[in-house]
CSV table of C-alpha atoms and ligand atoms in Angstrom, one decimal:
chain,number,residue,atom,x,y,z
A,921,MET,CA,0.0,0.0,0.0
A,922,LYS,CA,2.9,2.3,0.8
A,923,PHE,CA,4.3,1.7,-2.7
A,924,LEU,CA,0.9,2.4,-4.3
A,925,GLY,CA,0.6,5.6,-2.3
A,926,THR,CA,4.0,6.8,-3.5
A,927,LEU,CA,3.1,5.9,-7.1
A,928,VAL,CA,-0.1,7.9,-6.9
A,929,THR,CA,1.8,10.9,-5.5
A,930,ALA,CA,4.3,10.6,-8.3
A,931,VAL,CA,1.7,10.5,-11.0
A,932,LEU,CA,-0.2,13.5,-9.5
A,933,LEU,CA,3.1,15.5,-9.4
A,934,MET,CA,3.9,14.6,-13.0
A,935,ALA,CA,0.5,15.2,-14.4
A,936,PRO,CA,0.4,19.0,-14.5
A,937,PHE,CA,3.8,19.0,-16.2
A,938,ALA,CA,2.8,16.5,-18.8
A,939,HIS,CA,-0.4,18.5,-19.5
A,940,ALA,CA,1.6,21.7,-20.1
A,941,GLN,CA,4.1,20.2,-22.3
A,942,GLU,CA,3.8,21.5,-25.8
A,943,LEU,CA,4.1,19.2,-28.7
A,944,ASP,CA,5.7,20.1,-32.0
A,945,LEU,CA,2.9,19.0,-34.2
A,946,ILE,CA,-0.6,17.7,-34.1
A,947,LEU,CA,-2.2,16.1,-37.2
A,948,HIS,CA,-5.8,16.7,-36.5
A,949,ASN,CA,-8.8,14.5,-37.5
A,950,GLY,CA,-7.3,12.3,-40.2
A,951,THR,CA,-8.3,8.9,-41.5
A,952,VAL,CA,-5.6,7.0,-39.8
A,953,ILE,CA,-4.3,3.7,-41.2
A,954,ASP,CA,-1.6,2.5,-38.8
A,955,GLY,CA,0.3,0.2,-41.2
A,956,SER,CA,-0.5,-3.0,-39.3
A,957,GLY,CA,-3.4,-4.0,-41.6
A,958,ALA,CA,-5.9,-2.9,-39.0
A,959,PRO,CA,-9.0,-0.9,-40.3
A,960,ALA,CA,-8.8,2.8,-40.7
A,961,VAL,CA,-9.9,5.0,-37.7
A,962,HIS,CA,-10.4,8.7,-37.2
A,963,ALA,CA,-7.7,10.0,-34.9
A,964,ASP,CA,-5.2,12.7,-34.2
A,965,ILE,CA,-1.5,12.2,-34.1
A,966,GLY,CA,0.9,14.1,-31.8
A,967,ILE,CA,4.5,14.5,-32.6
A,968,SER,CA,7.4,15.7,-30.5
A,969,GLY,CA,10.9,15.8,-31.8
A,970,ASP,CA,11.5,12.8,-34.1
A,971,ARG,CA,8.8,10.6,-32.4
A,972,ILE,CA,5.1,9.9,-32.4
A,973,VAL,CA,3.8,10.8,-28.9
A,974,PHE,CA,0.2,9.6,-29.3
A,975,VAL,CA,-2.3,8.3,-31.7
A,976,GLY,CA,-5.8,9.1,-30.5
A,977,SER,CA,-7.5,12.2,-29.2
A,978,SER,CA,-5.6,15.5,-28.9
A,979,ALA,CA,-8.3,17.0,-26.6
A,980,GLY,CA,-6.5,19.2,-24.1
A,981,LYS,CA,-3.2,19.0,-25.8
A,982,LYS,CA,-1.2,21.8,-27.3
A,983,ALA,CA,1.2,22.0,-30.2
A,984,LYS,CA,3.3,24.6,-31.9
A,985,ARG,CA,1.5,23.7,-35.1
A,986,VAL,CA,-1.8,22.0,-35.7
A,987,ILE,CA,-2.6,20.8,-39.2
A,988,ASP,CA,-6.2,19.9,-40.0
A,989,VAL,CA,-6.1,16.7,-42.0
A,990,SER,CA,-9.8,16.1,-42.3
A,991,GLY,CA,-10.6,14.1,-45.4
A,992,LEU,CA,-7.0,13.0,-45.8
A,993,VAL,CA,-5.4,9.6,-45.2
A,994,VAL,CA,-2.6,9.4,-42.7
A,995,THR,CA,-0.2,6.4,-42.9
A,996,PRO,CA,3.3,5.6,-41.9
A,997,GLY,CA,5.9,6.9,-44.4
A,998,PHE,CA,6.4,4.3,-47.1
A,999,ILE,CA,9.4,2.0,-47.1
A,1000,ASP,CA,11.0,0.8,-50.4
A,1001,PRO,CA,13.0,-2.4,-50.0
A,1002,HIS,CA,14.5,-2.3,-53.5
A,1003,THR,CA,15.8,0.8,-55.2
A,1004,HIS,CA,18.9,2.0,-57.2
A,1005,THR,CA,19.3,5.2,-55.3
A,1006,ALA,CA,22.9,4.8,-54.0
A,1007,GLY,CA,24.2,7.1,-56.7
A,1008,ASP,CA,21.5,9.6,-56.1
A,1009,LEU,CA,22.0,9.7,-52.4
A,1010,SER,CA,25.8,10.2,-52.8
A,1011,ASP,CA,25.4,13.1,-55.2
A,1012,PRO,CA,24.6,16.4,-53.4
A,1013,LYS,CA,22.6,17.5,-56.4
A,1014,ARG,CA,20.3,14.5,-56.2
A,1015,SER,CA,20.5,13.4,-52.6
A,1016,HIS,CA,17.1,15.0,-51.7
A,1017,ASN,CA,15.6,11.9,-53.3
A,1018,GLU,CA,12.6,13.9,-54.6
A,1019,ALA,CA,11.2,11.1,-56.8
A,1020,TYR,CA,10.6,9.1,-53.6
A,1021,LEU,CA,9.5,11.9,-51.3
A,1022,MET,CA,6.7,12.8,-53.7
A,1023,GLN,CA,5.4,9.3,-53.6
A,1024,GLY,CA,5.3,9.3,-49.7
A,1025,VAL,CA,8.4,7.2,-49.3
A,1026,THR,CA,10.5,8.0,-46.2
A,1027,THR,CA,13.0,5.1,-46.2
A,1028,VAL,CA,14.7,3.4,-49.1
A,1029,ALA,CA,16.9,0.3,-49.2
A,1030,THR,CA,19.6,0.2,-51.9
A,1031,GLY,CA,22.5,-1.9,-53.0
A,1032,ASN,CA,20.1,-4.5,-54.4
A,1033,ASP,CA,20.6,-6.9,-57.3
A,1034,GLY,CA,24.0,-7.9,-56.1
A,1035,ASP,CA,25.3,-4.4,-56.9
A,1036,SER,CA,26.3,-2.1,-54.1
A,1037,PRO,CA,28.9,0.4,-53.1
A,1038,GLU,CA,32.1,-1.4,-52.1
A,1039,HIS,CA,32.5,0.4,-48.8
A,1040,ILE,CA,29.3,0.3,-46.7
A,1041,GLY,CA,30.7,2.3,-43.7
A,1042,ASP,CA,32.2,5.0,-45.8
A,1043,THR,CA,29.0,5.4,-47.9
A,1044,LEU,CA,26.7,5.6,-44.8
A,1045,ALA,CA,29.1,8.1,-43.2
A,1046,LYS,CA,29.1,10.2,-46.4
A,1047,TRP,CA,25.3,10.3,-46.5
A,1048,THR,CA,25.2,11.4,-42.9
A,1049,ARG,CA,27.8,14.1,-43.5
A,1050,GLN,CA,26.2,15.4,-46.7
A,1051,GLY,CA,22.5,15.0,-45.8
A,1052,ILE,CA,19.9,12.9,-47.5
A,1053,GLY,CA,16.2,13.5,-48.0
A,1054,THR,CA,14.9,10.1,-47.0
A,1055,ASN,CA,16.2,7.5,-44.6
A,1056,ALA,CA,18.3,4.9,-46.3
A,1057,VAL,CA,19.8,1.4,-45.6
A,1058,LEU,CA,22.3,-0.6,-47.6
A,1059,PHE,CA,22.8,-4.1,-48.7
A,1060,ILE,CA,26.3,-5.4,-49.6
A,1061,GLY,CA,26.1,-6.8,-53.1
A,1062,GLN,CA,27.4,-10.3,-53.8
A,1063,GLY,CA,28.3,-9.2,-57.4
A,1064,THR,CA,30.3,-6.3,-56.0
A,1065,VAL,CA,32.2,-8.6,-53.6
A,1066,ARG,CA,32.9,-11.1,-56.4
A,1067,ARG,CA,34.0,-8.5,-58.8
A,1068,GLU,CA,36.4,-7.1,-56.2
A,1069,VAL,CA,38.0,-10.5,-55.7
A,1070,MET,CA,37.7,-12.2,-59.1
A,1071,GLY,CA,36.9,-9.5,-61.6
A,1072,MET,CA,34.4,-10.7,-64.2
A,1073,SER,CA,35.8,-14.2,-64.3
A,1074,ASP,CA,33.3,-17.0,-64.7
A,1075,ALA,CA,35.5,-19.4,-62.8
A,1076,LYS,CA,34.8,-21.2,-59.5
A,1077,PRO,CA,36.5,-19.3,-56.7
A,1078,THR,CA,39.6,-20.8,-55.1
A,1079,PRO,CA,39.5,-21.4,-51.3
A,1080,GLU,CA,41.5,-18.3,-50.8
A,1081,GLN,CA,39.2,-16.2,-53.0
A,1082,MET,CA,36.2,-17.7,-51.1
A,1083,GLU,CA,37.8,-16.6,-47.8
A,1084,LYS,CA,38.4,-13.1,-49.2
A,1085,MET,CA,34.8,-12.8,-50.3
A,1086,LYS,CA,33.5,-13.9,-46.9
A,1087,GLY,CA,35.8,-11.4,-45.2
A,1088,LEU,CA,34.4,-8.6,-47.3
A,1089,VAL,CA,30.8,-9.6,-46.4
A,1090,ASP,CA,31.8,-9.8,-42.8
A,1091,THR,CA,33.3,-6.3,-42.9
A,1092,ALA,CA,30.3,-4.9,-44.7
A,1093,MET,CA,27.9,-6.3,-42.1
A,1094,ASN,CA,30.1,-5.0,-39.3
A,1095,GLU,CA,29.9,-1.5,-40.9
A,1096,GLY,CA,26.1,-1.6,-40.9
A,1097,ALA,CA,24.8,-3.4,-44.0
A,1098,ILE,CA,21.4,-4.9,-43.5
A,1099,GLY,CA,22.2,-8.1,-45.5
A,1100,LEU,CA,23.5,-9.6,-48.6
A,1101,SER,CA,21.9,-9.0,-52.0
A,1102,THR,CA,22.4,-11.0,-55.2
A,1103,GLY,CA,21.7,-10.6,-58.8
A,1104,LEU,CA,22.2,-14.2,-60.0
A,1105,TYR,CA,20.7,-13.4,-63.4
A,1106,TYR,CA,23.4,-10.8,-64.0
A,1107,ALA,CA,27.1,-11.2,-64.6
A,1108,PRO,CA,29.1,-11.8,-62.4
A,1109,GLY,CA,26.5,-13.1,-60.0
A,1110,SER,CA,25.4,-15.6,-62.6
A,1111,TYR,CA,28.8,-17.3,-62.5
A,1112,SER,CA,28.3,-18.2,-58.8
A,1113,THR,CA,27.0,-21.7,-57.8
A,1114,THR,CA,24.3,-22.0,-55.2
A,1115,GLU,CA,26.9,-23.3,-52.7
A,1116,GLU,CA,29.0,-20.3,-53.2
A,1117,VAL,CA,26.1,-18.0,-52.4
A,1118,ILE,CA,25.1,-20.1,-49.4
A,1119,GLU,CA,28.6,-19.7,-47.9
A,1120,LEU,CA,28.3,-15.9,-48.2
A,1121,ALA,CA,24.7,-15.8,-47.0
A,1122,ARG,CA,25.9,-17.7,-43.9
A,1123,VAL,CA,28.2,-14.8,-43.0
A,1124,ALA,CA,25.3,-12.3,-43.3
A,1125,ALA,CA,23.2,-14.6,-41.2
A,1126,GLN,CA,25.7,-14.7,-38.4
A,1127,HIS,CA,25.2,-10.9,-38.1
A,1128,GLY,CA,21.4,-11.3,-38.2
A,1129,GLY,CA,21.2,-10.0,-41.7
A,1130,ILE,CA,18.8,-10.9,-44.5
A,1131,TYR,CA,19.2,-12.2,-48.1
A,1132,ASP,CA,17.7,-10.3,-51.0
A,1133,THR,CA,17.8,-11.7,-54.5
A,1134,HIS,CA,17.2,-10.9,-58.1
A,1135,MET,CA,16.8,-14.6,-58.9
A,1136,ARG,CA,18.9,-16.5,-61.4
A,1137,ASP,CA,15.8,-16.9,-63.6
A,1138,GLU,CA,12.4,-15.1,-63.7
A,1139,SER,CA,11.6,-16.7,-66.9
A,1140,SER,CA,12.9,-19.7,-69.0
A,1141,TYR,CA,16.4,-18.4,-69.6
A,1142,ASN,CA,18.4,-21.1,-67.7
A,1143,ILE,CA,17.1,-23.1,-64.7
A,1144,GLY,CA,13.5,-21.7,-65.1
A,1145,LEU,CA,11.4,-19.6,-62.7
A,1146,MET,CA,10.3,-22.5,-60.4
A,1147,ASN,CA,13.8,-23.8,-59.9
A,1148,ALA,CA,15.1,-20.2,-59.3
A,1149,VAL,CA,12.5,-20.0,-56.5
A,1150,ARG,CA,13.6,-23.4,-55.2
A,1151,GLU,CA,17.2,-22.2,-55.2
A,1152,THR,CA,16.3,-19.1,-53.2
A,1153,LEU,CA,14.4,-21.2,-50.6
A,1154,ARG,CA,17.3,-23.6,-50.3
A,1155,ILE,CA,19.7,-20.7,-49.6
A,1156,GLY,CA,17.3,-19.5,-46.9
A,1157,LYS,CA,17.2,-22.9,-45.4
A,1158,GLU,CA,20.9,-23.9,-45.6
A,1159,ALA,CA,22.2,-20.5,-44.6
A,1160,ASN,CA,19.4,-20.0,-42.0
A,1161,ILE,CA,18.6,-16.6,-43.3
A,1162,PRO,CA,15.4,-14.7,-44.1
A,1163,VAL,CA,15.0,-14.5,-47.9
A,1164,MET,CA,13.4,-11.7,-49.9
A,1165,ILE,CA,12.7,-12.3,-53.6
A,1166,SER,CA,13.1,-9.1,-55.4
A,1167,HIS,CA,10.5,-7.8,-57.8
A,1168,ILE,CA,8.7,-11.1,-58.1
A,1169,LYS,CA,7.2,-11.8,-61.5
A,1170,ALA,CA,6.5,-14.4,-64.2
A,1171,LEU,CA,8.6,-13.0,-67.1
A,1172,GLY,CA,7.6,-14.0,-70.6
A,1173,ALA,CA,5.0,-16.2,-72.3
A,1174,ASP,CA,6.8,-19.4,-71.3
A,1175,VAL,CA,6.1,-18.9,-67.6
A,1176,TRP,CA,2.9,-16.8,-67.7
A,1177,GLY,CA,0.4,-18.3,-65.2
A,1178,GLN,CA,3.2,-19.8,-63.1
A,1179,SER,CA,2.4,-17.3,-60.3
A,1180,THR,CA,0.0,-20.0,-58.8
A,1181,ASP,CA,2.8,-22.6,-58.5
A,1182,VAL,CA,5.3,-20.0,-57.2
A,1183,ILE,CA,2.9,-18.9,-54.5
A,1184,ALA,CA,2.2,-22.5,-53.5
A,1185,LEU,CA,6.0,-23.2,-53.3
A,1186,ILE,CA,6.6,-20.1,-51.1
A,1187,ASP,CA,3.6,-20.8,-48.9
A,1188,ASP,CA,4.8,-24.3,-48.3
A,1189,ALA,CA,8.3,-23.1,-47.4
A,1190,ARG,CA,6.9,-20.5,-45.0
A,1191,LYS,CA,4.8,-23.2,-43.3
A,1192,ALA,CA,8.1,-25.2,-43.0
A,1193,GLY,CA,9.7,-22.3,-41.2
A,1194,ILE,CA,11.6,-20.6,-43.9
A,1195,LYS,CA,11.2,-16.8,-43.6
A,1196,ALA,CA,10.4,-16.0,-47.2
A,1197,THR,CA,9.0,-12.8,-48.6
A,1198,ALA,CA,9.0,-10.9,-51.9
A,1199,SER,CA,8.8,-7.4,-53.2
A,1200,GLN,CA,6.9,-6.3,-56.4
A,1201,TYR,CA,6.4,-3.2,-58.5
A,1202,PRO,CA,2.9,-2.6,-60.1
A,1203,TYR,CA,3.9,-2.4,-63.8
A,1204,GLU,CA,3.6,-4.8,-66.7
A,1205,ALA,CA,7.1,-3.8,-68.0
A,1206,SER,CA,10.3,-4.6,-66.3
A,1207,GLY,CA,13.2,-2.2,-66.7
A,1208,THR,CA,16.6,-3.5,-67.9
A,1209,SER,CA,19.0,-3.0,-70.7
A,1210,VAL,CA,19.3,-4.4,-74.3
A,1211,THR,CA,22.4,-6.3,-73.2
A,1212,ALA,CA,20.9,-7.8,-70.0
A,1213,SER,CA,17.7,-8.8,-71.7
A,1214,LEU,CA,19.1,-10.3,-75.0
A,1215,VAL,CA,22.8,-11.2,-74.7
A,1216,PRO,CA,23.7,-14.6,-73.2
A,1217,ARG,CA,25.9,-14.3,-70.1
A,1218,TRP,CA,28.8,-16.3,-71.6
A,1219,ALA,CA,29.3,-13.5,-74.1
A,1220,GLU,CA,30.0,-11.1,-71.1
A,1221,ALA,CA,32.6,-13.3,-69.4
A,1222,ASP,CA,35.9,-11.6,-68.5
A,1223,GLY,CA,34.4,-8.3,-69.6
A,1224,LYS,CA,34.9,-9.1,-73.2
A,1225,LEU,CA,31.4,-8.3,-74.4
A,1226,LEU,CA,32.3,-5.9,-77.2
A,1227,LYS,CA,35.0,-8.3,-78.5
A,1228,ASN,CA,32.8,-11.4,-78.3
A,1229,ILE,CA,29.9,-9.9,-80.2
A,1230,ASP,CA,32.2,-9.2,-83.1
A,1231,ASP,CA,34.0,-12.5,-83.1
A,1232,PRO,CA,33.0,-14.3,-86.3
A,1233,ALA,CA,33.6,-17.7,-84.7
A,1234,LEU,CA,30.9,-16.9,-82.1
A,1235,HIS,CA,28.5,-15.0,-84.3
A,1236,GLU,CA,26.2,-17.9,-85.3
A,1237,ARG,CA,25.7,-19.1,-81.7
A,1238,LEU,CA,25.3,-15.5,-80.4
A,1239,VAL,CA,22.6,-14.6,-83.0
A,1240,LYS,CA,20.7,-17.9,-82.4
A,1241,GLU,CA,20.6,-17.4,-78.6
A,1242,MET,CA,19.7,-13.7,-78.9
A,1243,THR,CA,16.9,-14.6,-81.3
A,1244,GLU,CA,15.6,-17.1,-78.7
A,1245,ASN,CA,15.9,-14.5,-75.9
A,1246,LEU,CA,13.9,-12.0,-78.0
A,1247,ARG,CA,11.1,-14.5,-78.6
A,1248,ARG,CA,11.1,-15.3,-74.8
A,1249,ARG,CA,10.6,-11.7,-74.0
A,1250,GLY,CA,7.7,-11.3,-76.5
A,1251,GLY,CA,9.4,-10.1,-79.7
A,1252,PRO,CA,11.0,-6.8,-80.8
A,1253,GLU,CA,7.8,-4.7,-80.4
A,1254,THR,CA,7.9,-5.3,-76.6
A,1255,LEU,CA,11.4,-3.7,-76.1
A,1256,LEU,CA,11.0,0.0,-75.7
A,1257,MET,CA,14.2,2.1,-75.6
A,1258,THR,CA,14.0,4.4,-72.6
A,1259,ALA,CA,17.4,6.0,-72.1
A,1260,SER,CA,20.5,5.9,-74.3
A,1261,LYS,CA,23.5,8.0,-75.3
A,1262,ASP,CA,21.9,7.8,-78.8
A,1263,LYS,CA,18.9,10.0,-78.3
A,1264,SER,CA,17.5,9.1,-81.7
A,1265,ILE,CA,16.4,5.7,-80.5
A,1266,VAL,CA,14.7,6.7,-77.3
A,1267,GLY,CA,11.0,6.2,-77.4
A,1268,LYS,CA,11.2,3.7,-80.2
A,1269,ASN,CA,10.8,-0.1,-79.9
A,1270,LEU,CA,13.3,-2.5,-81.3
A,1271,ALA,CA,11.0,-3.5,-84.2
A,1272,GLN,CA,10.8,0.2,-85.3
A,1273,ILE,CA,14.5,0.7,-85.1
A,1274,ALA,CA,15.3,-2.5,-87.0
A,1275,LYS,CA,12.8,-1.5,-89.7
A,1276,GLY,CA,14.2,2.0,-90.0
A,1277,ARG,CA,17.7,0.6,-90.4
A,1278,ASN,CA,16.6,-2.2,-92.7
A,1279,VAL,CA,18.3,-4.9,-90.5
A,1280,SER,CA,17.1,-7.8,-88.4
A,1281,PRO,CA,16.0,-6.9,-84.8
A,1282,VAL,CA,19.0,-8.9,-83.4
A,1283,GLU,CA,21.4,-7.0,-85.7
A,1284,ALA,CA,19.8,-3.7,-84.6
A,1285,ALA,CA,20.3,-4.8,-80.9
A,1286,LEU,CA,23.9,-5.5,-81.6
A,1287,GLN,CA,24.3,-2.1,-83.2
A,1288,ILE,CA,22.8,-0.5,-80.2
A,1289,ILE,CA,25.1,-2.4,-77.8
A,1290,ARG,CA,28.2,-1.4,-79.9
A,1291,ALA,CA,27.1,2.3,-79.7
A,1292,GLY,CA,27.0,2.2,-75.9
A,1293,GLY,CA,23.7,0.3,-75.2
A,1294,SER,CA,20.3,1.4,-74.0
A,1295,SER,CA,17.9,1.0,-71.1
A,1296,VAL,CA,14.7,-0.7,-72.1
A,1297,ALA,CA,11.2,-1.1,-70.7
A,1298,SER,CA,10.4,-4.7,-71.5
A,1299,PHE,CA,6.7,-5.5,-71.6
A,1300,ASN,CA,6.7,-9.1,-70.5
A,1301,MET,CA,4.3,-9.6,-67.6
A,1302,LYS,CA,0.7,-10.7,-67.5
A,1303,GLU,CA,-1.8,-8.7,-65.4
A,1304,SER,CA,-3.3,-11.8,-63.8
A,1305,ASP,CA,0.2,-12.8,-62.4
A,1306,ILE,CA,0.8,-9.3,-61.1
A,1307,GLU,CA,-2.5,-9.3,-59.2
A,1308,ALA,CA,-2.0,-12.8,-57.9
A,1309,PHE,CA,1.3,-11.9,-56.4
A,1310,MET,CA,0.1,-8.6,-55.1
A,1311,LYS,CA,-2.6,-10.3,-53.0
A,1312,GLN,CA,-0.1,-12.4,-51.0
A,1313,PRO,CA,0.4,-11.2,-47.4
A,1314,TRP,CA,4.2,-11.7,-47.8
A,1315,VAL,CA,4.5,-9.4,-50.9
A,1316,MET,CA,5.6,-5.9,-50.3
A,1317,THR,CA,5.8,-2.9,-52.6
A,1318,CYS,CA,9.1,-2.0,-54.2
A,1319,SER,CA,10.0,0.5,-57.0
A,1320,ASP,CA,13.2,-1.0,-58.3
A,1321,GLY,CA,13.4,2.5,-59.6
A,1322,SER,CA,15.8,3.0,-62.5
A,1323,GLU,CA,16.4,5.5,-65.2
A,1324,GLY,CA,13.8,5.5,-68.0
A,1325,HIS,CA,11.1,3.5,-66.2
A,1326,PRO,CA,8.1,5.3,-64.6
A,1327,ARG,CA,8.3,3.1,-61.5
A,1328,LYS,CA,11.0,5.3,-60.0
A,1329,TYR,CA,8.4,8.2,-59.8
A,1330,GLY,CA,5.1,6.3,-59.6
A,1331,THR,CA,5.2,2.9,-57.9
A,1332,PHE,CA,3.6,3.6,-54.5
A,1333,PRO,CA,0.8,5.9,-55.5
A,1334,ARG,CA,0.1,3.7,-58.5
A,1335,LYS,CA,-0.4,0.7,-56.4
A,1336,ILE,CA,-3.0,2.6,-54.3
A,1337,HIS,CA,-4.7,4.5,-57.2
A,1338,GLU,CA,-4.8,1.6,-59.7
A,1339,TYR,CA,-5.0,-1.5,-57.6
A,1340,VAL,CA,-7.0,-0.3,-54.6
A,1341,TYR,CA,-9.3,2.5,-55.9
A,1342,GLU,CA,-9.7,1.5,-59.5
A,1343,LYS,CA,-9.4,-2.3,-59.7
A,1344,HIS,CA,-10.1,-3.3,-56.1
A,1345,VAL,CA,-7.4,-5.9,-56.1
A,1346,LEU,CA,-6.7,-5.4,-52.4
A,1347,PRO,CA,-8.1,-3.2,-49.6
A,1348,LEU,CA,-6.3,0.1,-48.8
A,1349,GLU,CA,-5.2,-1.2,-45.4
A,1350,ALA,CA,-3.5,-4.2,-47.0
A,1351,ALA,CA,-1.8,-2.0,-49.6
A,1352,VAL,CA,-0.5,0.3,-46.9
A,1353,ARG,CA,0.7,-2.6,-44.8
A,1354,SER,CA,2.7,-3.9,-47.8
A,1355,SER,CA,4.4,-0.5,-48.1
A,1356,THR,CA,5.1,0.1,-44.4
A,1357,SER,CA,5.1,-2.5,-41.6
A,1358,LEU,CA,5.9,-5.5,-43.8
A,1359,PRO,CA,9.1,-4.0,-45.3
A,1360,ALA,CA,10.0,-2.5,-41.9
A,1361,GLU,CA,9.8,-6.0,-40.3
A,1362,THR,CA,11.6,-7.6,-43.3
A,1363,LEU,CA,14.4,-5.0,-43.3
A,1364,GLN,CA,14.5,-5.1,-39.5
A,1365,LEU,CA,14.0,-1.4,-39.2
A,1366,LYS,CA,13.6,-0.5,-35.5
A,1367,ASP,CA,10.6,1.6,-34.5
A,1368,ARG,CA,9.5,2.3,-38.1
A,1369,GLY,CA,6.6,1.2,-40.3
A,1370,LEU,CA,3.7,1.8,-37.9
A,1371,LEU,CA,1.8,4.8,-36.6
A,1372,LYS,CA,2.4,4.0,-32.9
A,1373,GLN,CA,3.4,5.8,-29.8
A,1374,GLY,CA,7.2,5.9,-29.4
A,1375,TYR,CA,7.8,5.1,-33.1
A,1376,TYR,CA,9.8,7.5,-35.4
A,1377,ALA,CA,7.6,10.2,-36.9
A,1378,ASP,CA,7.9,9.1,-40.5
A,1379,VAL,CA,4.3,10.0,-41.5
A,1380,LEU,CA,2.5,10.4,-44.8
A,1381,VAL,CA,-0.7,12.4,-45.3
A,1382,PHE,CA,-2.2,12.0,-48.8
A,1383,ASP,CA,-5.4,13.1,-50.5
A,1384,PRO,CA,-7.2,10.0,-51.7
A,1385,LYS,CA,-8.8,12.0,-54.6
A,1386,THR,CA,-5.5,13.1,-56.1
A,1387,PHE,CA,-2.9,10.5,-54.9
A,1388,MET,CA,-1.7,8.9,-58.2
A,1389,ASP,CA,1.3,8.3,-60.4
A,1390,ARG,CA,1.8,10.7,-63.3
A,1391,ALA,CA,5.0,9.2,-64.8
A,1392,THR,CA,4.6,7.2,-68.0
A,1393,TYR,CA,6.9,5.2,-70.3
A,1394,GLU,CA,7.0,8.3,-72.5
A,1395,ASN,CA,7.6,10.7,-69.6
A,1396,PRO,CA,9.1,8.6,-66.9
A,1397,THR,CA,10.2,11.4,-64.5
A,1398,VAL,CA,6.9,13.2,-63.8
A,1399,PRO,CA,6.5,13.4,-60.0
A,1400,ALA,CA,3.4,11.8,-58.4
A,1401,THR,CA,0.6,13.9,-57.0
A,1402,GLY,CA,-1.4,13.8,-53.9
A,1403,VAL,CA,1.1,13.9,-51.1
A,1404,GLN,CA,0.0,16.7,-48.9
A,1405,TYR,CA,2.3,16.4,-46.0
A,1406,LEU,CA,5.3,14.1,-45.4
A,1407,LEU,CA,7.3,13.9,-42.2
A,1408,VAL,CA,10.7,12.3,-42.1
A,1409,ASN,CA,12.0,11.8,-38.5
A,1410,GLY,CA,9.4,14.4,-37.4
A,1411,ARG,CA,10.4,17.1,-39.9
A,1412,LEU,CA,8.2,18.2,-42.8
A,1413,ALA,CA,9.8,17.1,-46.1
A,1414,VAL,CA,6.5,18.0,-47.9
A,1415,ASP,CA,4.3,20.8,-46.6
A,1416,LYS,CA,0.9,21.6,-48.2
A,1417,GLY,CA,1.8,19.6,-51.2
A,1418,GLU,CA,5.1,21.3,-51.8
A,1419,LEU,CA,8.6,19.8,-51.3
A,1420,THR,CA,10.6,21.6,-48.6
A,1421,SER,CA,14.3,21.9,-48.6
A,1422,THR,CA,14.6,19.8,-45.4
A,1423,MET,CA,17.1,16.9,-45.5
A,1424,ALA,CA,15.8,15.0,-42.6
A,1425,GLY,CA,16.8,11.5,-43.7
A,1426,ARG,CA,19.2,9.3,-41.8
A,1427,ALA,CA,21.6,6.7,-43.0
A,1428,LEU,CA,20.5,3.7,-40.8
A,1429,LYS,CA,22.8,0.9,-39.7
A,1430,HIS,CA,21.7,-2.7,-39.2
B,629,ZN,ZN1,16.6,-6.6,-60.1
């Protein structure tokens, strides 16, 4: 009883102080979706410093600024687990990360697809020093590590080389990487065996990291989509590491409809205790390059691509395989040039370019590669597969944003505008969860991804009537509309629909 008495006295003494404490910001009367998947509620949100102080009623509470958000939707800031923003964030001219802020994204992961900065610690320190517009986390790329040790060799690593690679992953994890990424479809990742990847993933696992993969095959190029999923799940099991399949898809007519089998495989693995998730962007076209989509990997070995494509002894085999790859992707009409040194080809598809030059599509592709290459939007997905994947509770939103593809500017609002409001593929609460708490859990971001007392104040307020993507394949860099307010660590990065100059992002360590 004495203890209770003391407690009551303490609470009474503290109460007037707590009451008088002024908050920094109150978002008043919003439609609040907390990110957990729970139904929307009407509530106020109080923010002090970089944290959420309450979600509920603000009656009797004061703040330096009160924003009326009636009629607007309030969610956690979106979290993108797969981007290519490392270059943007390192360049003071682009480090504001506007394309993402205008979609409501407050945290990005980068270093995906096996391709990352070599030095994780230095890169994170640079971002902290220079300032960044969104929060950011980094993967260490397996392709980067392999290139550092073995160049573009397609050989099996020697035991010494293997030890070196493991050492580099270990250092990267110590410096704050959140896990290991692979791009097993791309050279040099494609030269690695599953066993080689497992050894490196084990190092990341020892640090509690995760494994993120652009799989060896999303189509019928080599081992096939199903076997690529099996390989990923095996890596998860044998390295004892959570696995995230990047931009999950069924690429090309040979594998259309296989989403059903892929989903069953992953569901079974999850039931068996493997922590498997996936990310996805809501577009029918993938974004890649002429080289990556059409040229077989053997022609890239040792960095001799330009030599190999002009070697008469290899020509017949090369043309035959490129013709097959073009068929697999859907033909020359489905490859749209989106960014190239040669501006005259941008906006045209491979069929149009071939016709204009009076050569075969494969010969036109080789000419483009010789002249420095081109980014392409490759229309290769079926809407029914996209929707089937999107409905899974383990699929999160990612942009995989790259130059020349509208996904870098439109992914997050597009998912909500197109797949929630227009096509009713999933409820708003589920779409928000897939862009907030699910990636936060997967990337192991502490105190982010939910609107909850004590969590970081990464908060998005959007207008459901105008929240949509505006970027198209023709104009891929048009910012999205509808973000009214966006808080990054409690500071307004977007205020009344306008971008501020605030650089409130943080480089986050695992
Ligand atoms: Zn990728």
